Each structure stands twice: as C-alpha cells, then as structure tokens.
PDB file of C-alpha atoms and ligand atoms in Angstrom:
ATOM      1  CA  MET F 701      48.390  50.269 -65.428  1.00  0.00           C
ATOM      2  CA  LEU F 702      48.645  46.809 -63.850  1.00  0.00           C
ATOM      3  CA  GLU F 703      47.739  43.832 -66.099  1.00  0.00           C
ATOM      4  CA  ILE F 704      47.326  40.575 -64.365  1.00  0.00           C
ATOM      5  CA  ARG F 705      46.879  37.693 -66.610  1.00  0.00           C
ATOM      6  CA  ASN F 706      46.337  33.986 -66.035  1.00  0.00           C
ATOM      7  CA  LEU F 707      47.759  34.540 -62.741  1.00  0.00           C
ATOM      8  CA  ASN F 708      47.748  31.567 -60.435  1.00  0.00           C
ATOM      9  CA  ALA F 709      49.095  31.270 -56.806  1.00  0.00           C
ATOM     10  CA  TRP F 710      49.961  28.600 -54.301  1.00  0.00           C
ATOM     11  CA  TYR F 711      50.395  28.453 -50.764  1.00  0.00           C
ATOM     12  CA  GLY F 712      53.020  25.444 -50.443  1.00  0.00           C
ATOM     13  CA  GLU F 713      51.077  22.715 -52.383  1.00  0.00           C
ATOM     14  CA  SER F 714      47.663  24.541 -52.121  1.00  0.00           C
ATOM     15  CA  HIS F 715      46.731  25.995 -55.439  1.00  0.00           C
ATOM     16  CA  ILE F 716      44.488  29.084 -54.375  1.00  0.00           C
ATOM     17  CA  LEU F 717      44.333  31.423 -57.466  1.00  0.00           C
ATOM     18  CA  HIS F 718      43.334  29.894 -60.642  1.00  0.00           C
ATOM     19  CA  GLY F 719      44.006  32.094 -63.671  1.00  0.00           C
ATOM     20  CA  THR F 720      43.078  35.555 -62.504  1.00  0.00           C
ATOM     21  CA  ASN F 721      42.724  38.491 -65.223  1.00  0.00           C
ATOM     22  CA  MET F 722      42.282  41.824 -63.879  1.00  0.00           C
ATOM     23  CA  ASP F 723      43.437  45.507 -64.962  1.00  0.00           C
ATOM     24  CA  VAL F 724      44.247  48.452 -62.762  1.00  0.00           C
ATOM     25  CA  PRO F 725      44.257  51.433 -64.878  1.00  0.00           C
ATOM     26  CA  GLU F 726      46.229  54.665 -64.103  1.00  0.00           C
ATOM     27  CA  GLY F 727      44.200  56.866 -61.579  1.00  0.00           C
ATOM     28  CA  ARG F 728      41.550  54.471 -61.221  1.00  0.00           C
ATOM     29  CA  VAL F 729      39.822  52.719 -58.262  1.00  0.00           C
ATOM     30  CA  VAL F 730      39.261  48.985 -58.873  1.00  0.00           C
ATOM     31  CA  SER F 731      37.596  46.820 -56.340  1.00  0.00           C
ATOM     32  CA  LEU F 732      37.593  43.192 -55.493  1.00  0.00           C
ATOM     33  CA  LEU F 733      34.498  41.514 -54.087  1.00  0.00           C
ATOM     34  CA  GLY F 734      34.613  38.204 -52.598  1.00  0.00           C
ATOM     35  CA  ARG F 735      33.521  36.516 -49.100  1.00  0.00           C
ATOM     36  CA  ASN F 736      35.891  34.720 -46.607  1.00  0.00           C
ATOM     37  CA  GLY F 737      38.703  32.688 -48.088  1.00  0.00           C
ATOM     38  CA  ALA F 738      37.754  33.697 -51.724  1.00  0.00           C
ATOM     39  CA  GLY F 739      41.053  34.594 -52.510  1.00  0.00           C
ATOM     40  CA  LYS F 740      41.294  38.389 -52.034  1.00  0.00           C
ATOM     41  CA  THR F 741      44.418  38.859 -49.787  1.00  0.00           C
ATOM     42  CA  THR F 742      46.120  36.206 -51.577  1.00  0.00           C
ATOM     43  CA  THR F 743      45.533  38.286 -55.013  1.00  0.00           C
ATOM     44  CA  MET F 744      47.029  41.352 -53.150  1.00  0.00           C
ATOM     45  CA  ARG F 745      50.101  39.239 -51.772  1.00  0.00           C
ATOM     46  CA  SER F 746      50.834  37.843 -55.356  1.00  0.00           C
ATOM     47  CA  ILE F 747      51.190  41.266 -56.774  1.00  0.00           C
ATOM     48  CA  MET F 748      53.623  41.977 -53.971  1.00  0.00           C
ATOM     49  CA  GLY F 749      55.699  38.809 -54.484  1.00  0.00           C
ATOM     50  CA  LEU F 750      54.806  37.413 -51.154  1.00  0.00           C
ATOM     51  CA  MET F 751      53.466  34.291 -52.327  1.00  0.00           C
ATOM     52  CA  ASP F 752      55.466  30.739 -52.440  1.00  0.00           C
ATOM     53  CA  ARG F 753      54.837  30.361 -55.813  1.00  0.00           C
ATOM     54  CA  THR F 754      53.121  32.257 -58.613  1.00  0.00           C
ATOM     55  CA  SER F 755      52.838  31.525 -62.597  1.00  0.00           C
ATOM     56  CA  GLY F 756      50.927  34.089 -65.321  1.00  0.00           C
ATOM     57  CA  THR F 757      51.737  37.382 -65.783  1.00  0.00           C
ATOM     58  CA  LEU F 758      51.990  40.300 -63.683  1.00  0.00           C
ATOM     59  CA  ASN F 759      52.611  43.690 -65.781  1.00  0.00           C
ATOM     60  CA  TYR F 760      52.889  47.143 -64.286  1.00  0.00           C
ATOM     61  CA  LYS F 761      53.816  49.964 -66.412  1.00  0.00           C
ATOM     62  CA  GLY F 762      55.713  47.552 -68.776  1.00  0.00           C
ATOM     63  CA  ASP F 763      57.468  45.470 -66.164  1.00  0.00           C
ATOM     64  CA  ASN F 764      57.085  42.074 -65.426  1.00  0.00           C
ATOM     65  CA  LEU F 765      56.750  41.510 -61.575  1.00  0.00           C
ATOM     66  CA  LEU F 766      56.625  37.989 -61.525  1.00  0.00           C
ATOM     67  CA  ASN F 767      59.918  36.158 -59.788  1.00  0.00           C
ATOM     68  CA  LEU F 768      60.795  39.614 -58.245  1.00  0.00           C
ATOM     69  CA  ARG F 769      61.185  40.135 -54.884  1.00  0.00           C
ATOM     70  CA  PRO F 770      58.702  42.063 -52.496  1.00  0.00           C
ATOM     71  CA  ASP F 771      61.262  45.047 -52.042  1.00  0.00           C
ATOM     72  CA  GLN F 772      61.936  45.185 -55.739  1.00  0.00           C
ATOM     73  CA  ILE F 773      58.280  45.502 -56.233  1.00  0.00           C
ATOM     74  CA  ALA F 774      57.945  48.055 -53.672  1.00  0.00           C
ATOM     75  CA  ARG F 775      60.535  50.217 -55.521  1.00  0.00           C
ATOM     76  CA  LYS F 776      58.249  50.204 -58.736  1.00  0.00           C
ATOM     77  CA  GLY F 777      55.665  52.260 -56.573  1.00  0.00           C
ATOM     78  CA  ILE F 778      53.331  49.686 -55.401  1.00  0.00           C
ATOM     79  CA  ALA F 779      52.568  49.311 -51.765  1.00  0.00           C
ATOM     80  CA  LEU F 780      50.097  46.805 -49.707  1.00  0.00           C
ATOM     81  CA  CYS F 781      48.088  48.294 -46.825  1.00  0.00           C
ATOM     82  CA  PRO F 782      47.206  44.985 -44.899  1.00  0.00           C
ATOM     83  CA  GLU F 783      44.012  43.931 -43.493  1.00  0.00           C
ATOM     84  CA  ASP F 784      45.496  43.852 -39.748  1.00  0.00           C
ATOM     85  CA  ARG F 785      46.939  47.857 -40.557  1.00  0.00           C
ATOM     86  CA  CYS F 786      50.349  46.973 -38.532  1.00  0.00           C
ATOM     87  CA  ILE F 787      50.146  50.243 -36.546  1.00  0.00           C
ATOM     88  CA  PHE F 788      53.170  49.641 -34.172  1.00  0.00           C
ATOM     89  CA  PRO F 789      51.312  50.186 -30.675  1.00  0.00           C
ATOM     90  CA  SER F 790      54.242  51.302 -28.743  1.00  0.00           C
ATOM     91  CA  LEU F 791      55.046  54.084 -31.099  1.00  0.00           C
ATOM     92  CA  THR F 792      53.631  57.544 -31.694  1.00  0.00           C
ATOM     93  CA  VAL F 793      51.486  58.356 -34.836  1.00  0.00           C
ATOM     94  CA  THR F 794      54.515  60.284 -36.137  1.00  0.00           C
ATOM     95  CA  GLU F 795      56.796  57.480 -35.587  1.00  0.00           C
ATOM     96  CA  ASN F 796      54.515  55.144 -37.056  1.00  0.00           C
ATOM     97  CA  LEU F 797      54.297  57.569 -39.962  1.00  0.00           C
ATOM     98  CA  PHE F 798      57.978  57.896 -40.791  1.00  0.00           C
ATOM     99  CA  LEU F 799      58.788  54.385 -39.932  1.00  0.00           C
ATOM    100  CA  PRO F 800      59.049  53.108 -43.757  1.00  0.00           C
ATOM    101  CA  PRO F 801      61.493  54.668 -45.790  1.00  0.00           C
ATOM    102  CA  ILE F 802      60.675  56.837 -48.768  1.00  0.00           C
ATOM    103  CA  ILE F 803      61.221  54.438 -51.600  1.00  0.00           C
ATOM    104  CA  ALA F 804      60.115  56.431 -54.723  1.00  0.00           C
ATOM    105  CA  LYS F 805      60.074  59.872 -55.681  1.00  0.00           C
ATOM    106  CA  GLY F 806      56.689  62.051 -55.595  1.00  0.00           C
ATOM    107  CA  GLY F 807      55.176  60.729 -52.181  1.00  0.00           C
ATOM    108  CA  MET F 808      53.059  62.966 -50.427  1.00  0.00           C
ATOM    109  CA  ASP F 809      54.563  65.461 -48.079  1.00  0.00           C
ATOM    110  CA  ILE F 810      53.469  66.024 -44.411  1.00  0.00           C
ATOM    111  CA  GLU F 811      51.524  69.065 -45.519  1.00  0.00           C
ATOM    112  CA  GLU F 812      49.365  67.090 -47.821  1.00  0.00           C
ATOM    113  CA  ILE F 813      48.986  64.236 -45.380  1.00  0.00           C
ATOM    114  CA  HIS F 814      47.956  66.687 -42.790  1.00  0.00           C
ATOM    115  CA  THR F 815      45.518  67.884 -45.198  1.00  0.00           C
ATOM    116  CA  LEU F 816      43.800  64.884 -46.150  1.00  0.00           C
ATOM    117  CA  PHE F 817      44.081  63.372 -42.504  1.00  0.00           C
ATOM    118  CA  PRO F 818      43.385  66.128 -40.358  1.00  0.00           C
ATOM    119  CA  ASN F 819      43.457  63.495 -37.389  1.00  0.00           C
ATOM    120  CA  ILE F 820      47.022  62.630 -37.983  1.00  0.00           C
ATOM    121  CA  ARG F 821      47.906  66.228 -36.816  1.00  0.00           C
ATOM    122  CA  GLU F 822      45.952  66.241 -33.921  1.00  0.00           C
ATOM    123  CA  ARG F 823      47.121  62.775 -32.886  1.00  0.00           C
ATOM    124  CA  ALA F 824      50.654  63.406 -33.498  1.00  0.00           C
ATOM    125  CA  ALA F 825      52.227  62.350 -30.212  1.00  0.00           C
ATOM    126  CA  SER F 826      49.300  59.573 -29.235  1.00  0.00           C
ATOM    127  CA  ARG F 827      50.628  56.115 -29.300  1.00  0.00           C
ATOM    128  CA  GLY F 828      49.464  53.318 -31.451  1.00  0.00           C
ATOM    129  CA  THR F 829      47.541  51.877 -28.721  1.00  0.00           C
ATOM    130  CA  ASP F 830      45.683  55.025 -28.035  1.00  0.00           C
ATOM    131  CA  LEU F 831      44.211  54.894 -31.809  1.00  0.00           C
ATOM    132  CA  SER F 832      40.645  54.170 -32.512  1.00  0.00           C
ATOM    133  CA  GLY F 833      40.318  51.369 -35.318  1.00  0.00           C
ATOM    134  CA  GLY F 834      39.358  54.183 -37.837  1.00  0.00           C
ATOM    135  CA  GLU F 835      42.350  56.265 -36.928  1.00  0.00           C
ATOM    136  CA  GLN F 836      44.870  53.054 -37.262  1.00  0.00           C
ATOM    137  CA  GLN F 837      43.146  52.615 -40.562  1.00  0.00           C
ATOM    138  CA  MET F 838      43.608  56.170 -41.649  1.00  0.00           C
ATOM    139  CA  LEU F 839      47.450  56.150 -40.306  1.00  0.00           C
ATOM    140  CA  ALA F 840      47.757  52.875 -42.362  1.00  0.00           C
ATOM    141  CA  ILE F 841      47.093  54.680 -45.709  1.00  0.00           C
ATOM    142  CA  ALA F 842      49.018  57.694 -44.768  1.00  0.00           C
ATOM    143  CA  ARG F 843      51.846  55.914 -44.122  1.00  0.00           C
ATOM    144  CA  ILE F 844      51.894  54.209 -47.436  1.00  0.00           C
ATOM    145  CA  LEU F 845      51.327  57.529 -49.440  1.00  0.00           C
ATOM    146  CA  ARG F 846      54.463  58.894 -47.618  1.00  0.00           C
ATOM    147  CA  THR F 847      56.833  56.199 -49.397  1.00  0.00           C
ATOM    148  CA  GLY F 848      56.070  57.283 -52.996  1.00  0.00           C
ATOM    149  CA  ALA F 849      53.944  54.268 -53.999  1.00  0.00           C
ATOM    150  CA  ARG F 850      51.390  55.197 -56.780  1.00  0.00           C
ATOM    151  CA  LEU F 851      49.590  51.967 -56.838  1.00  0.00           C
ATOM    152  CA  LEU F 852      48.053  51.419 -53.416  1.00  0.00           C
ATOM    153  CA  LEU F 853      46.340  47.717 -52.545  1.00  0.00           C
ATOM    154  CA  LEU F 854      43.896  48.361 -49.736  1.00  0.00           C
ATOM    155  CA  ASP F 855      43.004  45.052 -47.861  1.00  0.00           C
ATOM    156  CA  GLU F 856      39.560  45.657 -46.335  1.00  0.00           C
ATOM    157  CA  PRO F 857      39.965  49.099 -44.959  1.00  0.00           C
ATOM    158  CA  THR F 858      36.500  49.313 -43.443  1.00  0.00           C
ATOM    159  CA  GLU F 859      36.424  46.058 -41.570  1.00  0.00           C
ATOM    160  CA  GLY F 860      34.870  46.112 -38.191  1.00  0.00           C
ATOM    161  CA  LEU F 861      34.586  50.089 -38.369  1.00  0.00           C
ATOM    162  CA  ALA F 862      31.545  52.025 -37.378  1.00  0.00           C
ATOM    163  CA  PRO F 863      29.218  53.422 -40.535  1.00  0.00           C
ATOM    164  CA  VAL F 864      30.660  57.094 -39.858  1.00  0.00           C
ATOM    165  CA  ILE F 865      34.115  56.229 -40.188  1.00  0.00           C
ATOM    166  CA  VAL F 866      33.294  53.984 -43.199  1.00  0.00           C
ATOM    167  CA  GLN F 867      32.332  57.174 -44.556  1.00  0.00           C
ATOM    168  CA  GLN F 868      35.100  58.989 -43.730  1.00  0.00           C
ATOM    169  CA  ILE F 869      37.522  56.478 -45.473  1.00  0.00           C
ATOM    170  CA  SER F 870      35.236  56.691 -48.666  1.00  0.00           C
ATOM    171  CA  ARG F 871      35.889  60.565 -48.826  1.00  0.00           C
ATOM    172  CA  THR F 872      39.481  60.010 -48.022  1.00  0.00           C
ATOM    173  CA  ILE F 873      40.053  57.426 -50.987  1.00  0.00           C
ATOM    174  CA  ALA F 874      37.998  59.308 -53.274  1.00  0.00           C
ATOM    175  CA  ARG F 875      40.204  62.164 -52.588  1.00  0.00           C
ATOM    176  CA  ILE F 876      43.460  60.353 -53.026  1.00  0.00           C
ATOM    177  CA  LYS F 877      42.168  59.040 -56.302  1.00  0.00           C
ATOM    178  CA  GLU F 878      41.831  62.920 -57.121  1.00  0.00           C
ATOM    179  CA  HIS F 879      45.586  62.956 -56.474  1.00  0.00           C
ATOM    180  CA  GLY F 880      46.195  60.537 -59.424  1.00  0.00           C
ATOM    181  CA  TYR F 881      46.536  57.201 -57.480  1.00  0.00           C
ATOM    182  CA  SER F 882      45.522  54.050 -58.732  1.00  0.00           C
ATOM    183  CA  ILE F 883      43.986  51.998 -56.233  1.00  0.00           C
ATOM    184  CA  LEU F 884      42.896  48.327 -55.893  1.00  0.00           C
ATOM    185  CA  LEU F 885      40.217  47.828 -53.122  1.00  0.00           C
ATOM    186  CA  VAL F 886      39.598  44.636 -51.514  1.00  0.00           C
ATOM    187  CA  GLU F 887      36.188  44.561 -49.576  1.00  0.00           C
ATOM    188  CA  GLN F 888      33.116  42.471 -48.296  1.00  0.00           C
ATOM    189  CA  ASN F 889      31.358  45.440 -48.307  1.00  0.00           C
ATOM    190  CA  ALA F 890      29.046  45.961 -51.467  1.00  0.00           C
ATOM    191  CA  HIS F 891      27.652  49.459 -50.437  1.00  0.00           C
ATOM    192  CA  PHE F 892      31.048  50.884 -49.703  1.00  0.00           C
ATOM    193  CA  VAL F 893      32.641  50.575 -53.091  1.00  0.00           C
ATOM    194  CA  GLU F 894      29.372  51.467 -54.920  1.00  0.00           C
ATOM    195  CA  GLY F 895      30.134  54.968 -56.292  1.00  0.00           C
ATOM    196  CA  LEU F 896      33.629  54.679 -55.596  1.00  0.00           C
ATOM    197  CA  ALA F 897      35.285  52.062 -57.634  1.00  0.00           C
ATOM    198  CA  ASP F 898      35.152  52.498 -61.551  1.00  0.00           C
ATOM    199  CA  VAL F 899      35.346  48.970 -62.256  1.00  0.00           C
ATOM    200  CA  HIS F 900      34.406  45.886 -60.020  1.00  0.00           C
ATOM    201  CA  TYR F 901      35.708  42.401 -59.951  1.00  0.00           C
ATOM    202  CA  LEU F 902      34.097  39.579 -58.133  1.00  0.00           C
ATOM    203  CA  ILE F 903      35.905  36.450 -56.749  1.00  0.00           C
ATOM    204  CA  GLU F 904      34.831  33.245 -55.813  1.00  0.00           C
ATOM    205  CA  ASN F 905      36.914  30.125 -54.863  1.00  0.00           C
ATOM    206  CA  GLY F 906      39.991  31.665 -56.237  1.00  0.00           C
ATOM    207  CA  MET F 907      38.609  32.685 -59.426  1.00  0.00           C
ATOM    208  CA  ILE F 908      37.182  35.772 -60.936  1.00  0.00           C
ATOM    209  CA  VAL F 909      33.374  35.393 -61.850  1.00  0.00           C
ATOM    210  CA  ASP F 910      32.417  38.586 -62.994  1.00  0.00           C
ATOM    211  CA  ARG F 911      33.565  41.921 -63.923  1.00  0.00           C
ATOM    212  CA  LEU F 912      30.870  45.073 -63.536  1.00  0.00           C
ATOM    213  CA  GLU F 913      31.439  48.665 -64.528  1.00  0.00           C
ATOM    214  CA  GLY F 914      30.807  51.207 -61.805  1.00  0.00           C
ATOM    215  CA  THR F 915      28.082  52.499 -63.944  1.00  0.00           C
ATOM    216  CA  GLU F 916      26.126  49.114 -63.998  1.00  0.00           C
ATOM    217  CA  PHE F 917      27.134  47.946 -60.179  1.00  0.00           C
ATOM    218  CA  ALA F 918      23.878  49.859 -58.676  1.00  0.00           C
ATOM    219  CA  ARG F 919      21.665  47.696 -60.787  1.00  0.00           C
ATOM    220  CA  GLN F 920      23.442  44.441 -59.884  1.00  0.00           C
ATOM    221  CA  ILE F 921      23.983  45.001 -56.256  1.00  0.00           C
ATOM    222  CA  SER F 922      21.407  42.116 -55.062  1.00  0.00           C
ATOM    223  CA  ARG F 923      23.011  39.718 -57.187  1.00  0.00           C
ATOM    224  CA  VAL F 924      26.626  40.937 -55.766  1.00  0.00           C
ATOM    225  CA  GLU F 925      25.356  40.686 -51.953  1.00  0.00           C
ATOM    226  CA  LYS F 926      24.143  37.214 -52.737  1.00  0.00           C
ATOM    227  CA  LEU F 927      27.781  36.245 -53.597  1.00  0.00           C
ATOM    228  CA  LEU F 928      29.251  37.883 -50.686  1.00  0.00           C
ATOM    229  CA  GLY F 929      26.877  35.770 -48.851  1.00  0.00           C
ATOM    230  CA  LEU F 930      24.757  38.858 -47.218  1.00  0.00           C
TER     231      LEU F 930
HETATM  232  N1  LIG P1209      49.084  30.655 -45.208  1.00  0.00           N
HETATM  233  C1  LIG P1209      48.380  29.866 -45.983  1.00  0.00           C
HETATM  234  N2  LIG P1209      48.277  28.557 -46.215  1.00  0.00           N
HETATM  235  C2  LIG P1209      47.726  28.111 -46.950  1.00  0.00           C
HETATM  236  N3  LIG P1209      46.357  28.328 -47.411  1.00  0.00           N
HETATM  237  C3  LIG P1209      46.306  29.590 -46.963  1.00  0.00           C
HETATM  238  C4  LIG P1209      47.202  30.285 -46.423  1.00  0.00           C
HETATM  239  N4  LIG P1209      46.429  31.659 -46.245  1.00  0.00           N
HETATM  240  C5  LIG P1209      45.552  31.517 -46.798  1.00  0.00           C
HETATM  241  N5  LIG P1209      45.316  30.333 -47.079  1.00  0.00           N
HETATM  242  C6  LIG P1209      43.868  29.888 -47.961  1.00  0.00           C
HETATM  243  O1  LIG P1209      43.919  30.297 -49.064  1.00  0.00           O
HETATM  244  C7  LIG P1209      42.476  30.722 -49.537  1.00  0.00           C
HETATM  245  C8  LIG P1209      42.204  32.331 -49.789  1.00  0.00           C
HETATM  246  O2  LIG P1209      42.731  32.994 -48.520  1.00  0.00           O
HETATM  247  P1  LIG P1209      42.881  34.572 -48.641  1.00  0.00           P
HETATM  248  O3  LIG P1209      43.322  34.855 -47.461  1.00  0.00           O
HETATM  249  O4  LIG P1209      42.950  35.098 -49.999  1.00  0.00           O
HETATM  250  O5  LIG P1209      41.206  34.849 -48.513  1.00  0.00           O
HETATM  251  P2  LIG P1209      40.411  36.366 -48.386  1.00  0.00           P
HETATM  252  O6  LIG P1209      39.566  36.391 -49.600  1.00  0.00           O
HETATM  253  O7  LIG P1209      41.289  37.504 -48.351  1.00  0.00           O
HETATM  254  O8  LIG P1209      39.634  36.289 -47.093  1.00  0.00           O
HETATM  255  P3  LIG P1209      38.907  37.285 -45.992  1.00  0.00           P
HETATM  256  O9  LIG P1209      37.957  37.852 -46.430  1.00  0.00           O
HETATM  257  O10 LIG P1209      38.585  35.984 -44.881  1.00  0.00           O
HETATM  258  O11 LIG P1209      40.284  37.906 -45.735  1.00  0.00           O
HETATM  259  C9  LIG P1209      41.473  30.364 -48.407  1.00  0.00           C
HETATM  260  O12 LIG P1209      41.112  29.059 -48.478  1.00  0.00           O
HETATM  261  C10 LIG P1209      42.451  30.151 -47.128  1.00  0.00           C
HETATM  262  O13 LIG P1209      42.298  29.250 -46.276  1.00  0.00           O
HETATM  263 MG1  LIG P1210      41.876  38.592 -46.833  1.00  0.00          MG
END
C-alpha cells in the first residue's frame, strides 16, 4: 500500500501540489485523471523523489519515502514509466529491455515478458527508431517489469496512440494487475480507465478534487469529462 498524506511539492519557488491525499492499495489499479498542467506528472515525480522539495507523508509498505533519493525509492520496488517512454533509438528492443538493472527480487523473467508482450519477441532485433508508438509504450512497460518493481507508475500510456493500440494496452495492464502488481495510472482518457481502475482520483490545479470508486465511475463520466475539458 502506498499512502500519500498532505503531500506538497515545489519546483523551485513554484508550489505545485497542495496537500494531496491518495492511496494505492496492493494489487490495485488506481487512476489519476486531470487536464494538462493539473499536476499528474508532478505527483509521480514526487513519489519517485524527483522534485526540488516535498512535504507531507509518502508511506510505502511501512517506510517513509520522503527525503529518500530516487535510487533508494526505486530499490523499494517502485518504478516510473515516463510520458515520453525514453526508448533509446539506436538500441535494439532487447538492449532497451535489458538496460535498466534488476534492482529488486521477483522481477518478471523474459519468458513471462514474451507471453505478456508477444511483439517484444517478434521485434527483438529492431531498433528503437523502428518501433511504432504502441510498441515503444509496451517496451517501456516491459522494461520496468523486469527490474523487480511491484508498484508501477504509468504516465499517460495511451497518449497519441490509435484506439486499437489503446485497447491492447488496456488488456496488458489488466493482465499485469492479475500478476499482483499495483499500478498508479495517470491519464486524460476517461474511457480508457473506466473498467480498468478500481479507484479514480481527479486532480485540478494541484489539488485532488474528487475520489470515485470504479463501480460509480460510469455514472459520473460526463462530469469527469467536463473536468478534463472534453
Ligand atoms: N520544471 C518545472 N518547473 C516549474 N514548473 C513546472 C515544471 N514542470 C511542470 N511545472 C508546472 O507544474 C504544473 C503541473 O505540471 P505537471 O507536469 O505535473 O502536469 P500534468 O498534469 O502532468 O500535465 P500534462 O497532462 O500536460 O502532462 C504546471 O503548472 C506546470 O507548468
Ligand atoms: Mg504530465
């Protein structure tokens, strides 16, 4: 369980997060929805220890993460899959996959990764530059599964992808959840997280403005889309 209590975060003098409260329970998918600039990436960067300054409580499995370095937080089994995916263009799929070190026990072995991501086996020798956006996203997710992280922070995995690829990513995330991983899913696509996340948080101007159970999300979706500016 990741417990976030009264989290404040700053870039230099800019106060961006204003008292965030949020839980990511073990084995659950939690979505964080908000429009451009709402503070979604900042929330993930705060969890990873990448902000200039944070205050409040960030408790993961009984350890306070606040004031730990990013590498110490990674060693607790938390990994960020960033919005720009960070696939190295000149390296092959396999080289990209094996680049980050295994930092915690229990990472997915290559057989399991190939079962979850059949494209990764087929495209093993392709260079990063030759991958479609969807393939890059899948590789970026596979890469963090290998490291042994159990809490995955996925920043807008569907951004810029065609609807058929978005569906594939949805199925993949559902299967990762079945393996017992905990996932914090940042999105602007409300339909993507509907049915996928157990709990949804809505963020606006650096503040959590609502929390919805997965079961009540469908009924509230027009209100959610309004908040997202859709
Ligand atoms: N390096 C930075 N220095 C100062 N302010 C920043 C920096 N990065 C982001 N911000 C500001 O922090 C606020 C939150 O940005 P953040 O990147 O968390 O938004 P987001 O919800 O992830 O948006 P998007 O959907 O565009 O990715 C914005 O007002 C943004 O301008
Ligand atoms: Mg962002």
